Amino acid sequence: MSDERRRSDVPPMRPRLAASLILTRGRGARTEVLMGRRSSRHVFMPNKYVFPGGRVDRADGTAPFARDLDRGVMDIMQRFLPERRARAAAAAAVRETAEETGLLIAREGACRSRHANWAPFRQHGVVPDLAPLSLITRAITPPGRTRRFDTWFFTADAAALHGDRPPRPSSELEDVQWVPLAEARDLDLPSVTHFVLDELVRVQPPRPEPPRHIRDRRGKMWVEPL
């Protein structure tokens, strides 16, 4: 599932591991999600509204964290990834959210890593917290695209944020705002984001369903249980 067209001249390419985080606040009909618009300067999906996220960096594999990823989430991810890579994906989702919106999913404590990725956490005297993250879905870009990602989509409630600072725009995301879930589809969204919004509703209380993933099988996109 991608907004890029399939091309026959693109050599086989292994998807890069990536992660995204959908922050929510409110309940039921009042649920809001945090979204931002990608800069027009971006080659990939310019001007589209998306959730914070990006590729997993090498440093994410040694990320500091106050609490580990939920065991149930980890068990699902370990069907496809080594434990360290699964944890790195969750850390990347938290890091990208901090970089792109200024919002920190964290707990008070000493952030011992000196890596630049975690500078916002050190500055506020907090440590990234992976425990609040729940799994929504996994989406793998089909073959034949110039960019391919194996993206894990997480969600967390705004109650997990440290402090009460408002979201801010960045070089990656402009017009960062809380959007009513019922109105999110009115924005200019990539096709995969429509799918993720559907899956977000599926995994939410009061009757959460098991997460699924979407991937290519023989040239068609299939949605299957994780």
PDB file of C-alpha atoms in Angstrom:
ATOM      1  CA  MET A   1       0.000   0.000   0.000  1.00  0.00           C
ATOM      2  CA  SER A   2       1.735   3.128  -1.207  1.00  0.00           C
ATOM      3  CA  ASP A   3       1.053   6.411  -2.982  1.00  0.00           C
ATOM      4  CA  GLU A   4       3.920   5.681  -5.368  1.00  0.00           C
ATOM      5  CA  ARG A   5       3.169   3.722  -8.520  1.00  0.00           C
ATOM      6  CA  ARG A   6       4.708   0.306  -9.059  1.00  0.00           C
ATOM      7  CA  ARG A   7       7.630   0.457 -11.488  1.00  0.00           C
ATOM      8  CA  SER A   8       9.027  -2.479 -13.440  1.00  0.00           C
ATOM      9  CA  ASP A   9      12.519  -0.947 -13.664  1.00  0.00           C
ATOM     10  CA  VAL A  10      13.083  -0.807  -9.890  1.00  0.00           C
ATOM     11  CA  PRO A  11      15.526  -3.514  -8.705  1.00  0.00           C
ATOM     12  CA  PRO A  12      14.525  -5.785  -5.799  1.00  0.00           C
ATOM     13  CA  MET A  13      14.740  -3.811  -2.595  1.00  0.00           C
ATOM     14  CA  ARG A  14      14.444  -4.977   0.999  1.00  0.00           C
ATOM     15  CA  PRO A  15      12.037  -2.805   3.052  1.00  0.00           C
ATOM     16  CA  ARG A  16      13.672  -0.599   5.668  1.00  0.00           C
ATOM     17  CA  LEU A  17      12.426  -0.967   9.223  1.00  0.00           C
ATOM     18  CA  ALA A  18      10.376   2.066  10.275  1.00  0.00           C
ATOM     19  CA  ALA A  19       7.919   3.070  12.991  1.00  0.00           C
ATOM     20  CA  SER A  20       5.124   5.553  13.520  1.00  0.00           C
ATOM     21  CA  LEU A  21       3.172   6.673  16.569  1.00  0.00           C
ATOM     22  CA  ILE A  22      -0.469   7.717  16.705  1.00  0.00           C
ATOM     23  CA  LEU A  23      -1.079   9.794  19.821  1.00  0.00           C
ATOM     24  CA  THR A  24      -4.706   9.960  20.903  1.00  0.00           C
ATOM     25  CA  ARG A  25      -6.643  11.946  23.446  1.00  0.00           C
ATOM     26  CA  GLY A  26     -10.264  11.788  24.479  1.00  0.00           C
ATOM     27  CA  ARG A  27     -12.641   8.864  24.236  1.00  0.00           C
ATOM     28  CA  GLY A  28     -15.389   7.656  21.932  1.00  0.00           C
ATOM     29  CA  ALA A  29     -16.810  10.293  19.611  1.00  0.00           C
ATOM     30  CA  ARG A  30     -14.430  12.883  21.126  1.00  0.00           C
ATOM     31  CA  THR A  31     -11.238  11.015  20.246  1.00  0.00           C
ATOM     32  CA  GLU A  32      -8.544  13.142  18.603  1.00  0.00           C
ATOM     33  CA  VAL A  33      -5.321  12.076  16.872  1.00  0.00           C
ATOM     34  CA  LEU A  34      -2.116  14.064  16.463  1.00  0.00           C
ATOM     35  CA  MET A  35      -1.166  14.706  12.829  1.00  0.00           C
ATOM     36  CA  GLY A  36       1.087  17.003  10.861  1.00  0.00           C
ATOM     37  CA  ARG A  37       1.599  17.978   7.237  1.00  0.00           C
ATOM     38  CA  ARG A  38       4.808  16.899   5.501  1.00  0.00           C
ATOM     39  CA  SER A  39       6.764  19.789   4.043  1.00  0.00           C
ATOM     40  CA  SER A  40       6.367  20.585   0.361  1.00  0.00           C
ATOM     41  CA  ARG A  41      10.168  20.236   0.134  1.00  0.00           C
ATOM     42  CA  HIS A  42       9.938  16.484   0.732  1.00  0.00           C
ATOM     43  CA  VAL A  43      10.267  14.238  -2.297  1.00  0.00           C
ATOM     44  CA  PHE A  44       8.297  11.483  -0.545  1.00  0.00           C
ATOM     45  CA  MET A  45       4.624  12.317   0.144  1.00  0.00           C
ATOM     46  CA  PRO A  46       4.935  16.139   0.149  1.00  0.00           C
ATOM     47  CA  ASN A  47       2.004  18.083   1.665  1.00  0.00           C
ATOM     48  CA  LYS A  48       0.370  14.890   2.964  1.00  0.00           C
ATOM     49  CA  TYR A  49      -0.925  14.718   6.537  1.00  0.00           C
ATOM     50  CA  VAL A  50       0.714  11.903   8.453  1.00  0.00           C
ATOM     51  CA  PHE A  51       1.547  10.706  11.947  1.00  0.00           C
ATOM     52  CA  PRO A  52       5.020  11.249  13.433  1.00  0.00           C
ATOM     53  CA  GLY A  53       7.437   8.535  12.391  1.00  0.00           C
ATOM     54  CA  GLY A  54      10.407   7.493  10.310  1.00  0.00           C
ATOM     55  CA  ARG A  55      13.172   4.970   9.766  1.00  0.00           C
ATOM     56  CA  VAL A  56      14.750   3.087  12.643  1.00  0.00           C
ATOM     57  CA  ASP A  57      18.283   4.375  13.304  1.00  0.00           C
ATOM     58  CA  ARG A  58      21.171   2.233  14.495  1.00  0.00           C
ATOM     59  CA  ALA A  59      21.198   4.180  17.777  1.00  0.00           C
ATOM     60  CA  ASP A  60      17.596   3.115  18.458  1.00  0.00           C
ATOM     61  CA  GLY A  61      18.922  -0.370  19.171  1.00  0.00           C
ATOM     62  CA  THR A  62      20.703   0.920  22.283  1.00  0.00           C
ATOM     63  CA  ALA A  63      18.074   3.448  23.331  1.00  0.00           C
ATOM     64  CA  PRO A  64      17.625   4.217  27.029  1.00  0.00           C
ATOM     65  CA  PHE A  65      14.156   3.542  28.394  1.00  0.00           C
ATOM     66  CA  ALA A  66      12.407   3.888  31.733  1.00  0.00           C
ATOM     67  CA  ARG A  67      10.091   0.921  31.117  1.00  0.00           C
ATOM     68  CA  ASP A  68      10.184  -1.757  28.460  1.00  0.00           C
ATOM     69  CA  LEU A  69       7.689  -2.456  25.710  1.00  0.00           C
ATOM     70  CA  ASP A  70       4.564  -4.322  26.796  1.00  0.00           C
ATOM     71  CA  ARG A  71       5.197  -8.072  26.805  1.00  0.00           C
ATOM     72  CA  GLY A  72       2.141  -8.794  24.668  1.00  0.00           C
ATOM     73  CA  VAL A  73       3.276  -6.310  22.027  1.00  0.00           C
ATOM     74  CA  MET A  74       6.789  -7.725  22.118  1.00  0.00           C
ATOM     75  CA  ASP A  75       5.506 -11.285  21.677  1.00  0.00           C
ATOM     76  CA  ILE A  76       3.639 -10.303  18.500  1.00  0.00           C
ATOM     77  CA  MET A  77       6.589  -8.404  17.051  1.00  0.00           C
ATOM     78  CA  GLN A  78       9.030 -11.218  17.816  1.00  0.00           C
ATOM     79  CA  ARG A  79       7.168 -13.415  15.354  1.00  0.00           C
ATOM     80  CA  PHE A  80       8.836 -11.258  12.690  1.00  0.00           C
ATOM     81  CA  LEU A  81      11.759  -9.464  14.344  1.00  0.00           C
ATOM     82  CA  PRO A  82      14.490 -10.203  16.886  1.00  0.00           C
ATOM     83  CA  GLU A  83      13.697  -8.737  20.296  1.00  0.00           C
ATOM     84  CA  ARG A  84      16.310  -5.993  19.971  1.00  0.00           C
ATOM     85  CA  ARG A  85      14.938  -4.861  16.601  1.00  0.00           C
ATOM     86  CA  ALA A  86      11.376  -4.873  17.926  1.00  0.00           C
ATOM     87  CA  ARG A  87      12.408  -2.687  20.843  1.00  0.00           C
ATOM     88  CA  ALA A  88      14.361  -0.414  18.480  1.00  0.00           C
ATOM     89  CA  ALA A  89      11.204   0.136  16.408  1.00  0.00           C
ATOM     90  CA  ALA A  90       9.265   1.200  19.497  1.00  0.00           C
ATOM     91  CA  ALA A  91      12.124   3.507  20.544  1.00  0.00           C
ATOM     92  CA  ALA A  92      12.175   5.029  17.045  1.00  0.00           C
ATOM     93  CA  ALA A  93       8.463   5.832  17.276  1.00  0.00           C
ATOM     94  CA  VAL A  94       9.043   7.683  20.562  1.00  0.00           C
ATOM     95  CA  ARG A  95      12.151   9.446  19.226  1.00  0.00           C
ATOM     96  CA  GLU A  96      10.520  10.566  15.973  1.00  0.00           C
ATOM     97  CA  THR A  97       7.549  11.934  17.900  1.00  0.00           C
ATOM     98  CA  ALA A  98       9.910  14.017  20.030  1.00  0.00           C
ATOM     99  CA  GLU A  99      11.855  15.273  17.010  1.00  0.00           C
ATOM    100  CA  GLU A 100       8.849  16.099  14.869  1.00  0.00           C
ATOM    101  CA  THR A 101       6.360  17.432  17.444  1.00  0.00           C
ATOM    102  CA  GLY A 102       8.331  18.240  20.610  1.00  0.00           C
ATOM    103  CA  LEU A 103       6.167  15.847  22.649  1.00  0.00           C
ATOM    104  CA  LEU A 104       7.933  13.419  24.975  1.00  0.00           C
ATOM    105  CA  ILE A 105       6.617  10.011  26.002  1.00  0.00           C
ATOM    106  CA  ALA A 106       8.803   9.720  29.039  1.00  0.00           C
ATOM    107  CA  ARG A 107       9.183   9.412  32.790  1.00  0.00           C
ATOM    108  CA  GLU A 108      11.358  11.470  35.082  1.00  0.00           C
ATOM    109  CA  GLY A 109      14.871  10.142  35.480  1.00  0.00           C
ATOM    110  CA  ALA A 110      18.454  10.447  34.270  1.00  0.00           C
ATOM    111  CA  CYS A 111      18.808   9.784  30.553  1.00  0.00           C
ATOM    112  CA  ARG A 112      22.246   8.184  30.500  1.00  0.00           C
ATOM    113  CA  SER A 113      22.720   8.021  26.742  1.00  0.00           C
ATOM    114  CA  ARG A 114      24.761  10.920  25.333  1.00  0.00           C
ATOM    115  CA  HIS A 115      23.611  10.275  21.784  1.00  0.00           C
ATOM    116  CA  ALA A 116      22.122  13.294  19.992  1.00  0.00           C
ATOM    117  CA  ASN A 117      18.900  11.357  19.367  1.00  0.00           C
ATOM    118  CA  TRP A 118      17.991  11.633  23.028  1.00  0.00           C
ATOM    119  CA  ALA A 119      18.982  15.270  23.613  1.00  0.00           C
ATOM    120  CA  PRO A 120      15.350  16.459  24.073  1.00  0.00           C
ATOM    121  CA  PHE A 121      14.900  13.905  26.849  1.00  0.00           C
ATOM    122  CA  ARG A 122      18.157  14.860  28.600  1.00  0.00           C
ATOM    123  CA  GLN A 123      17.205  18.532  28.446  1.00  0.00           C
ATOM    124  CA  HIS A 124      13.952  17.851  30.308  1.00  0.00           C
ATOM    125  CA  GLY A 125      15.415  15.365  32.797  1.00  0.00           C
ATOM    126  CA  VAL A 126      13.358  12.436  31.542  1.00  0.00           C
ATOM    127  CA  VAL A 127      13.857   8.982  30.049  1.00  0.00           C
ATOM    128  CA  PRO A 128      11.923   7.564  27.056  1.00  0.00           C
ATOM    129  CA  ASP A 129       9.110   5.257  28.122  1.00  0.00           C
ATOM    130  CA  LEU A 130       8.079   2.361  25.884  1.00  0.00           C
ATOM    131  CA  ALA A 131       5.442   0.844  28.179  1.00  0.00           C
ATOM    132  CA  PRO A 132       2.500   3.045  27.061  1.00  0.00           C
ATOM    133  CA  LEU A 133       2.794   1.906  23.439  1.00  0.00           C
ATOM    134  CA  SER A 134       0.185  -0.438  22.003  1.00  0.00           C
ATOM    135  CA  LEU A 135       0.407  -2.011  18.576  1.00  0.00           C
ATOM    136  CA  ILE A 136      -2.022  -0.996  15.827  1.00  0.00           C
ATOM    137  CA  THR A 137      -0.723  -2.594  12.658  1.00  0.00           C
ATOM    138  CA  ARG A 138       2.216  -3.294  10.369  1.00  0.00           C
ATOM    139  CA  ALA A 139       2.349  -2.147   6.734  1.00  0.00           C
ATOM    140  CA  ILE A 140       4.956  -3.264   4.202  1.00  0.00           C
ATOM    141  CA  THR A 141       5.405  -1.229   1.021  1.00  0.00           C
ATOM    142  CA  PRO A 142       4.939  -3.546  -1.974  1.00  0.00           C
ATOM    143  CA  PRO A 143       7.788  -4.316  -4.407  1.00  0.00           C
ATOM    144  CA  GLY A 144       8.419  -2.058  -7.373  1.00  0.00           C
ATOM    145  CA  ARG A 145       8.514   1.185  -5.373  1.00  0.00           C
ATOM    146  CA  THR A 146      11.575   3.432  -5.206  1.00  0.00           C
ATOM    147  CA  ARG A 147      11.221   3.456  -1.390  1.00  0.00           C
ATOM    148  CA  ARG A 148      10.093   0.468   0.655  1.00  0.00           C
ATOM    149  CA  PHE A 149       9.364   0.388   4.381  1.00  0.00           C
ATOM    150  CA  ASP A 150       8.377  -2.229   6.905  1.00  0.00           C
ATOM    151  CA  THR A 151       6.490   0.136   9.198  1.00  0.00           C
ATOM    152  CA  TRP A 152       5.130  -0.732  12.622  1.00  0.00           C
ATOM    153  CA  PHE A 153       2.355   1.587  13.793  1.00  0.00           C
ATOM    154  CA  PHE A 154       1.952   2.118  17.526  1.00  0.00           C
ATOM    155  CA  THR A 155      -0.508   4.164  19.544  1.00  0.00           C
ATOM    156  CA  ALA A 156      -0.355   5.801  22.962  1.00  0.00           C
ATOM    157  CA  ASP A 157      -2.700   7.964  24.974  1.00  0.00           C
ATOM    158  CA  ALA A 158      -1.753  11.595  25.563  1.00  0.00           C
ATOM    159  CA  ALA A 159      -1.767  10.834  29.291  1.00  0.00           C
ATOM    160  CA  ALA A 160       1.637   9.200  28.736  1.00  0.00           C
ATOM    161  CA  LEU A 161       3.195  12.526  27.689  1.00  0.00           C
ATOM    162  CA  HIS A 162       5.576  14.274  30.059  1.00  0.00           C
ATOM    163  CA  GLY A 163       4.481  17.821  30.872  1.00  0.00           C
ATOM    164  CA  ASP A 164       1.698  19.830  29.293  1.00  0.00           C
ATOM    165  CA  ARG A 165       3.617  21.487  26.434  1.00  0.00           C
ATOM    166  CA  PRO A 166       1.664  21.897  23.189  1.00  0.00           C
ATOM    167  CA  PRO A 167       2.858  20.181  20.002  1.00  0.00           C
ATOM    168  CA  ARG A 168       5.091  22.285  17.769  1.00  0.00           C
ATOM    169  CA  PRO A 169       5.950  22.132  14.060  1.00  0.00           C
ATOM    170  CA  SER A 170       9.366  21.036  12.840  1.00  0.00           C
ATOM    171  CA  SER A 171      11.350  20.747   9.626  1.00  0.00           C
ATOM    172  CA  GLU A 172       9.655  17.382   9.088  1.00  0.00           C
ATOM    173  CA  LEU A 173       6.051  18.195   9.999  1.00  0.00           C
ATOM    174  CA  GLU A 174       4.178  21.459   9.576  1.00  0.00           C
ATOM    175  CA  ASP A 175       0.741  22.377  10.894  1.00  0.00           C
ATOM    176  CA  VAL A 176       0.966  19.847  13.737  1.00  0.00           C
ATOM    177  CA  GLN A 177      -2.455  19.636  15.355  1.00  0.00           C
ATOM    178  CA  TRP A 178      -4.936  17.499  17.237  1.00  0.00           C
ATOM    179  CA  VAL A 179      -7.547  16.363  14.724  1.00  0.00           C
ATOM    180  CA  PRO A 180     -10.928  14.855  15.653  1.00  0.00           C
ATOM    181  CA  LEU A 181     -10.784  11.224  14.555  1.00  0.00           C
ATOM    182  CA  ALA A 182     -14.121  11.650  12.779  1.00  0.00           C
ATOM    183  CA  GLU A 183     -12.617  14.460  10.644  1.00  0.00           C
ATOM    184  CA  ALA A 184      -9.158  13.036   9.974  1.00  0.00           C
ATOM    185  CA  ARG A 185     -10.189  11.513   6.639  1.00  0.00           C
ATOM    186  CA  ASP A 186     -11.077  14.977   5.324  1.00  0.00           C
ATOM    187  CA  LEU A 187      -7.360  15.835   5.255  1.00  0.00           C
ATOM    188  CA  ASP A 188      -5.040  15.047   2.353  1.00  0.00           C
ATOM    189  CA  LEU A 189      -3.845  11.615   3.494  1.00  0.00           C
ATOM    190  CA  PRO A 190      -1.650   8.903   1.985  1.00  0.00           C
ATOM    191  CA  SER A 191      -3.598   5.735   1.220  1.00  0.00           C
ATOM    192  CA  VAL A 192      -1.810   3.813   3.969  1.00  0.00           C
ATOM    193  CA  THR A 193      -2.998   6.357   6.545  1.00  0.00           C
ATOM    194  CA  HIS A 194      -6.620   5.590   5.696  1.00  0.00           C
ATOM    195  CA  PHE A 195      -5.871   1.940   6.406  1.00  0.00           C
ATOM    196  CA  VAL A 196      -4.119   2.767   9.700  1.00  0.00           C
ATOM    197  CA  LEU A 197      -7.087   4.854  10.865  1.00  0.00           C
ATOM    198  CA  ASP A 198      -9.373   1.868  10.237  1.00  0.00           C
ATOM    199  CA  GLU A 199      -7.032  -0.381  12.202  1.00  0.00           C
ATOM    200  CA  LEU A 200      -6.784   2.141  15.046  1.00  0.00           C
ATOM    201  CA  VAL A 201     -10.539   1.907  15.532  1.00  0.00           C
ATOM    202  CA  ARG A 202     -10.351  -1.909  15.468  1.00  0.00           C
ATOM    203  CA  VAL A 203      -7.821  -2.174  18.302  1.00  0.00           C
ATOM    204  CA  GLN A 204      -9.403   0.430  20.594  1.00  0.00           C
ATOM    205  CA  PRO A 205     -11.542  -0.329  23.681  1.00  0.00           C
ATOM    206  CA  PRO A 206     -14.165  -1.298  24.613  1.00  0.00           C
ATOM    207  CA  ARG A 207     -13.890  -4.293  22.246  1.00  0.00           C
ATOM    208  CA  PRO A 208     -10.324  -4.318  20.945  1.00  0.00           C
ATOM    209  CA  GLU A 209      -9.563  -6.790  18.175  1.00  0.00           C
ATOM    210  CA  PRO A 210      -6.158  -8.391  17.471  1.00  0.00           C
ATOM    211  CA  PRO A 211      -3.831  -6.300  15.270  1.00  0.00           C
ATOM    212  CA  ARG A 212      -3.410  -7.140  11.591  1.00  0.00           C
ATOM    213  CA  HIS A 213      -0.902  -6.278   8.899  1.00  0.00           C
ATOM    214  CA  ILE A 214      -1.040  -5.458   5.210  1.00  0.00           C
ATOM    215  CA  ARG A 215       1.461  -6.751   2.664  1.00  0.00           C
ATOM    216  CA  ASP A 216       1.867  -7.762  -0.952  1.00  0.00           C
ATOM    217  CA  ARG A 217       1.106 -11.316  -2.045  1.00  0.00           C
ATOM    218  CA  ARG A 218       1.498 -12.117  -5.725  1.00  0.00           C
ATOM    219  CA  GLY A 219       0.877  -8.539  -6.752  1.00  0.00           C
ATOM    220  CA  LYS A 220      -2.153  -7.919  -4.519  1.00  0.00           C
ATOM    221  CA  MET A 221      -2.382  -6.326  -1.084  1.00  0.00           C
ATOM    222  CA  TRP A 222      -3.606  -8.672   1.633  1.00  0.00           C
ATOM    223  CA  VAL A 223      -4.712  -7.889   5.185  1.00  0.00           C
ATOM    224  CA  GLU A 224      -3.878 -10.727   7.567  1.00  0.00           C
ATOM    225  CA  PRO A 225      -3.594 -11.314  11.336  1.00  0.00           C
ATOM    226  CA  LEU A 226      -0.224 -10.559  12.867  1.00  0.00           C
TER     227      LEU A 226
END
